[in-house]
Amino acid sequence: MSDNVFNKIAAMMTEIQSYTIDNAEQLEAFRIQYLGSKNAIKPIFGEIRNVPNEQKKDFGQKVNELKQAAEGRFNTIQTLLKKQSQSEAAADIDLSAPAYSGFGGARHPIATTMGKIIDIFERIGFVVAEEREIEDDWHNFTAMNTPEDHPARDMQDTFYLKDSVTRLLRTHTSSVQSRMMTANKPPIRIIAPGRVYRNETISARSHCQFHQVEGLYIDEKVSFADMKQTLLYFTREMYGADKEIRLRPSYFPFTEPSAEMDVYWGLESETDYKITKGTGYLEILGCGMVDPNVLSNCGIDPDKYSGFAFGMGIERQAMLLYNIGDIRLLFENDIRFLKQFQSVI
Ligand code: PHE
């Protein structure tokens, strides 16, 4: 009789060890069979009364081993199945799928255009000088040889600060010229990028705020030819080695002689016609030899020193470079517009 019970235990042990468990359902069936409230091991405990006393200890141990074996297998396989389902979930990830791309930001076309211009002048020894946007009328106008009754000083053209007749938003970066000349001794070789303001009606072509890059070179014996070569170098670096420039006589209170510089853009396409108004030439900047009055106003001896200066608008150039049709787009910060410059460096 007791042999019978021990055989039963041995048979059940084999059963437990060889039970096929390949998935969660089989594992659950196994649990119910051997570890559930009505499990198959329980009735074997009841047989203890048929076991002779001297075998009772051995019997107890063997039945416990059954229980432990069942628990052991259950735990091992449960862990294995968990691991398997995790790696299956991982295998579901398509590693070749294109990544979701967030908007990583982009440099503003004004900044990239300004950066290009600065790079070009830095290569030939110009140093960046940045100055204030809120100026006084002396640095913006008077020192720059602009008469008291000049129309540019008019409230209609210049933004004055509230309740002030002397404090204003600079109308050009030429104010940096007078700042630099009063604070430094020649040689002076600077470029001044920055924002300027004019009281103008906003349209597709003009805005009340825009950007300029000013250039100033003061030393002994600086000539008009030096200016022309510097500007030709700039144009070819910026727009291509085959570009030609022309200087047209012009007028600015702070330079004498003064000129406007045009770049020959060509007349090949309809756009060329449109942007050059049929002339083939694009006006890029104003320039000239620094007026001796400006030098003396700023404490520099005009008999010893001479120099040239130029000032260029950035928006026009950015619009040319990136084919932008309306200046207002540059100030509205519409994300759909800005996004297009993500790849521009
Ligand atoms: N300040 C002038 C303008 O805003 C440009 C300029 C600068 C012209 C320097 C000559 C010399 O139009």
XYZ file of C-alpha atoms and ligand atoms in Angstrom:
357
model
C 0.000 0.000 0.000
C 2.695 2.504 1.004
C 4.797 1.485 -2.014
C 1.818 2.477 -4.034
C 1.792 5.985 -2.522
C 5.524 6.427 -3.089
C 5.070 5.357 -6.714
C 2.289 7.891 -7.077
C 4.579 10.624 -5.754
C 7.355 9.618 -8.162
C 4.901 9.577 -11.081
C 3.591 13.019 -10.156
C 7.143 14.371 -9.911
C 7.801 13.225 -13.499
C 4.503 14.750 -14.540
C 5.403 18.098 -12.965
C 8.850 18.123 -14.506
C 7.699 17.186 -17.999
C 4.436 19.179 -18.152
C 4.418 21.106 -21.417
C 4.338 24.808 -20.694
C 4.882 26.930 -23.791
C 2.543 29.810 -23.214
C 0.564 31.731 -20.627
C -2.542 29.509 -20.972
C -0.548 26.335 -20.325
C 1.157 28.010 -17.389
C -2.235 28.881 -15.912
C -3.464 25.300 -16.400
C -0.301 24.087 -14.657
C -0.894 26.483 -11.768
C -4.485 25.283 -11.299
C -3.386 21.656 -11.529
C -0.545 21.771 -8.985
C -0.796 25.008 -7.034
C -4.502 25.919 -7.124
C -6.935 25.495 -4.225
C -7.990 22.085 -5.559
C -4.578 20.973 -6.704
C -3.486 17.396 -7.350
C -0.856 17.380 -4.602
C -3.344 17.998 -1.768
C -5.070 14.561 -1.869
C -1.667 12.876 -1.586
C -1.143 14.579 1.801
C -4.313 12.770 2.968
C -2.712 9.390 2.289
C -0.341 9.917 5.227
C -2.595 7.787 7.398
C -1.849 4.728 5.190
C 1.911 5.215 5.519
C 3.688 3.207 8.238
C 5.105 5.370 11.014
C 8.764 4.848 10.133
C 8.102 6.065 6.572
C 5.954 9.046 7.537
C 8.964 11.473 7.697
C 10.233 10.365 4.315
C 6.712 10.629 2.922
C 6.268 14.155 4.257
C 9.576 15.236 2.668
C 8.684 13.730 -0.705
C 5.290 15.420 -0.856
C 6.940 18.746 0.043
C 9.434 18.214 -2.763
C 6.474 17.829 -5.131
C 5.094 21.151 -3.987
C 8.467 22.841 -4.264
C 9.045 21.392 -7.743
C 5.661 22.713 -8.891
C 6.356 26.154 -7.429
C 9.867 26.190 -8.863
C 8.737 25.370 -12.389
C 5.904 27.853 -12.189
C 8.220 30.702 -11.174
C 10.938 29.897 -13.714
C 8.539 29.634 -16.616
C 6.594 32.704 -15.599
C 9.829 34.712 -15.674
C 10.811 33.234 -19.049
C 7.428 34.040 -20.597
C 7.584 37.604 -19.271
C 10.996 38.121 -20.842
C 9.794 36.650 -24.106
C 6.793 38.954 -24.341
C 9.010 41.942 -23.632
C 11.418 41.110 -26.411
C 8.492 40.442 -28.760
C 7.185 43.932 -27.990
C 10.639 45.294 -28.738
C 10.726 43.383 -32.019
C 7.513 45.180 -33.023
C 9.435 48.479 -33.174
C 10.292 49.309 -36.780
C 13.828 50.556 -36.522
C 13.841 51.592 -40.159
C 10.842 53.883 -39.758
C 11.729 57.573 -40.241
C 12.091 59.407 -36.940
C 9.521 61.954 -35.901
C 11.226 65.222 -36.469
C 10.486 68.067 -34.140
C 11.171 71.653 -35.224
C 14.737 72.114 -34.080
C 14.758 75.832 -34.735
C 16.364 77.780 -37.521
C 18.512 80.857 -37.879
C 16.599 83.869 -39.093
C 17.458 84.877 -42.685
C 18.455 88.340 -41.431
C 20.944 86.736 -39.046
C 22.427 84.435 -41.705
C 22.748 87.279 -44.209
C 24.339 89.522 -41.597
C 26.666 86.662 -40.612
C 27.833 86.213 -44.221
C 28.576 89.929 -44.569
C 30.457 90.069 -41.265
C 32.552 86.995 -42.203
C 33.610 88.599 -45.469
C 34.785 91.846 -43.860
C 36.424 90.099 -40.912
C 38.639 88.236 -43.361
C 40.213 91.551 -44.394
C 40.704 92.928 -40.921
C 37.452 94.712 -40.086
C 36.345 94.357 -36.467
C 32.712 94.197 -35.381
C 31.524 97.197 -33.362
C 28.062 97.121 -31.827
C 26.404 100.173 -30.407
C 23.170 101.426 -28.865
C 19.859 101.663 -30.727
C 18.654 104.578 -28.602
C 20.922 107.435 -29.658
C 21.239 111.142 -29.141
C 20.855 113.535 -32.027
C 24.541 114.529 -31.813
C 25.867 111.043 -32.695
C 23.113 110.258 -35.163
C 22.933 113.646 -36.952
C 25.087 116.563 -35.759
C 28.469 114.831 -35.633
C 27.573 113.260 -38.961
C 27.408 116.723 -40.540
C 23.635 116.681 -40.887
C 22.300 120.260 -40.691
C 19.731 121.209 -38.052
C 17.114 121.732 -40.715
C 17.784 118.491 -42.608
C 14.504 116.710 -43.410
C 15.822 113.389 -41.983
C 15.690 114.976 -38.525
C 11.996 115.602 -38.971
C 9.604 113.804 -36.652
C 8.027 112.374 -39.756
C 11.199 110.447 -40.534
C 12.688 109.878 -37.095
C 11.237 108.267 -33.991
C 12.026 110.496 -31.025
C 11.612 109.202 -27.502
C 8.523 110.449 -25.728
C 8.898 114.041 -24.495
C 12.412 114.306 -25.934
C 13.831 116.348 -28.787
C 17.317 114.879 -28.495
C 16.859 111.187 -27.765
C 15.846 109.046 -30.719
C 15.937 105.583 -32.245
C 18.974 105.641 -34.548
C 17.984 106.128 -38.166
C 21.157 104.526 -39.522
C 24.196 102.637 -38.259
C 26.281 105.682 -39.234
C 25.793 106.735 -35.593
C 28.332 104.010 -34.773
C 30.874 105.909 -36.909
C 30.753 108.957 -34.637
C 30.786 106.737 -31.532
C 33.918 104.922 -32.755
C 35.729 108.030 -34.000
C 35.223 109.938 -30.752
C 36.307 106.971 -28.629
C 39.274 105.672 -30.648
C 42.365 106.926 -32.427
C 43.048 105.902 -36.040
C 43.633 103.454 -37.540
C 39.969 102.484 -37.214
C 38.598 99.600 -39.235
C 35.157 98.531 -38.101
C 31.898 97.089 -39.336
C 28.760 97.814 -37.360
C 25.779 95.538 -37.839
C 22.498 96.425 -36.235
C 18.894 97.500 -36.261
C 17.739 100.941 -37.330
C 14.364 102.687 -37.301
C 12.570 105.097 -39.574
C 9.070 106.430 -39.459
C 7.956 104.852 -42.704
C 4.727 103.310 -43.858
C 4.977 99.529 -43.731
C 4.617 97.855 -47.141
C 5.983 94.852 -49.029
C 9.145 96.869 -49.783
C 9.745 98.996 -46.692
C 9.400 98.731 -42.931
C 9.798 101.044 -39.950
C 12.570 98.831 -38.592
C 15.316 97.231 -40.607
C 18.991 96.271 -40.402
C 22.170 97.770 -41.760
C 25.842 96.955 -41.769
C 28.057 100.022 -41.587
C 31.713 100.036 -42.547
C 34.358 102.590 -41.573
C 38.064 102.712 -42.341
C 40.179 105.627 -41.154
C 43.946 105.840 -41.514
C 46.640 107.908 -43.195
C 46.303 108.068 -46.972
C 43.105 106.059 -47.371
C 41.839 106.654 -50.896
C 38.707 106.290 -52.973
C 40.483 103.444 -54.810
C 40.869 101.572 -51.486
C 37.130 101.877 -50.979
C 36.332 100.669 -54.461
C 38.573 97.605 -54.148
C 37.144 96.764 -50.720
C 33.599 96.942 -52.045
C 34.461 94.948 -55.164
C 36.034 92.264 -52.960
C 32.884 92.209 -50.809
C 30.562 91.932 -53.809
C 32.477 89.061 -55.367
C 32.697 87.136 -52.093
C 29.000 87.662 -51.484
C 27.497 87.264 -54.941
C 30.079 85.508 -57.131
C 33.522 86.037 -58.618
C 32.097 87.191 -61.951
C 30.146 90.104 -60.500
C 30.815 93.690 -61.592
C 30.026 96.858 -59.676
C 29.440 100.457 -60.621
C 29.591 103.550 -58.442
C 27.094 106.302 -59.161
C 27.623 109.807 -57.753
C 25.232 110.483 -54.892
C 24.858 112.655 -51.818
C 25.162 112.011 -48.080
C 25.908 114.805 -45.576
C 28.707 112.736 -43.962
C 30.701 111.727 -47.057
C 32.381 113.719 -49.820
C 32.439 112.529 -52.525
C 29.497 110.181 -52.054
C 28.345 107.303 -54.188
C 25.807 104.558 -54.463
C 27.045 101.141 -55.455
C 25.187 98.910 -57.860
C 25.926 95.266 -58.635
C 25.420 94.064 -62.183
C 22.836 91.332 -61.680
C 22.110 90.539 -65.304
C 19.003 90.738 -67.447
C 18.506 87.127 -68.347
C 15.239 86.224 -66.690
C 11.956 87.926 -66.051
C 12.849 88.126 -62.360
C 16.104 89.902 -63.276
C 14.003 92.485 -65.122
C 11.672 92.842 -62.182
C 14.214 93.188 -59.388
C 16.524 95.484 -61.368
C 13.637 97.481 -62.833
C 14.938 96.693 -66.295
C 18.419 98.166 -65.741
C 20.263 94.948 -64.917
C 21.762 96.744 -61.888
C 20.870 96.362 -58.208
C 21.574 99.081 -55.701
C 23.320 97.548 -52.696
C 24.816 100.349 -50.617
C 25.721 103.971 -50.031
C 29.350 104.969 -49.548
C 31.923 107.722 -49.781
C 35.015 109.365 -48.361
C 34.394 110.492 -44.797
C 33.699 114.248 -44.886
C 36.525 116.239 -43.208
C 33.839 117.983 -41.112
C 32.869 114.625 -39.618
C 36.499 113.865 -38.767
C 36.954 117.192 -36.970
C 33.588 116.891 -35.214
C 34.871 113.633 -33.744
C 38.335 114.930 -32.850
C 40.315 113.406 -35.722
C 42.724 115.623 -37.677
C 41.410 115.749 -41.268
C 44.795 116.951 -42.538
C 46.464 113.819 -41.287
C 43.765 111.216 -41.716
C 41.252 110.250 -44.330
C 38.849 107.376 -44.636
C 35.909 105.784 -46.327
C 32.559 104.636 -45.020
C 29.705 102.609 -46.385
C 26.307 101.483 -45.225
C 24.205 98.683 -46.621
C 20.706 97.432 -45.960
C 20.378 93.792 -44.929
C 16.735 93.087 -45.737
C 17.156 93.728 -49.471
C 20.102 91.337 -49.572
C 18.330 88.658 -47.525
C 15.346 88.919 -49.876
C 17.662 88.494 -52.855
C 19.555 85.565 -51.334
C 16.492 83.631 -50.245
C 14.005 84.804 -52.814
C 11.671 86.487 -50.329
C 9.015 88.645 -51.932
C 7.721 90.676 -48.978
C 9.832 92.417 -46.309
C 7.060 92.020 -43.721
C 7.665 88.262 -43.629
C 11.005 88.996 -41.991
C 9.369 90.595 -38.961
C 6.190 88.620 -38.417
C 7.930 85.512 -37.061
C 5.408 83.167 -38.655
C 6.687 79.690 -37.843
C 5.680 78.408 -41.302
C 7.982 80.979 -42.873
C 10.867 80.481 -40.436
C 10.741 76.690 -40.759
C 11.886 76.979 -44.349
C 15.319 78.133 -43.188
C 16.072 75.084 -41.061
C 18.787 73.858 -43.408
C 20.311 77.285 -43.930
C 23.513 77.870 -41.977
N 23.762 105.996 -43.631
C 23.436 105.941 -45.023
C 21.976 105.445 -45.146
O 21.412 105.017 -44.179
C 24.340 104.981 -45.774
C 25.768 105.422 -45.801
C 26.662 105.040 -44.835
C 26.229 106.216 -46.822
C 27.981 105.418 -44.871
C 27.545 106.624 -46.894
C 28.404 106.202 -45.890
O 21.403 105.512 -46.213
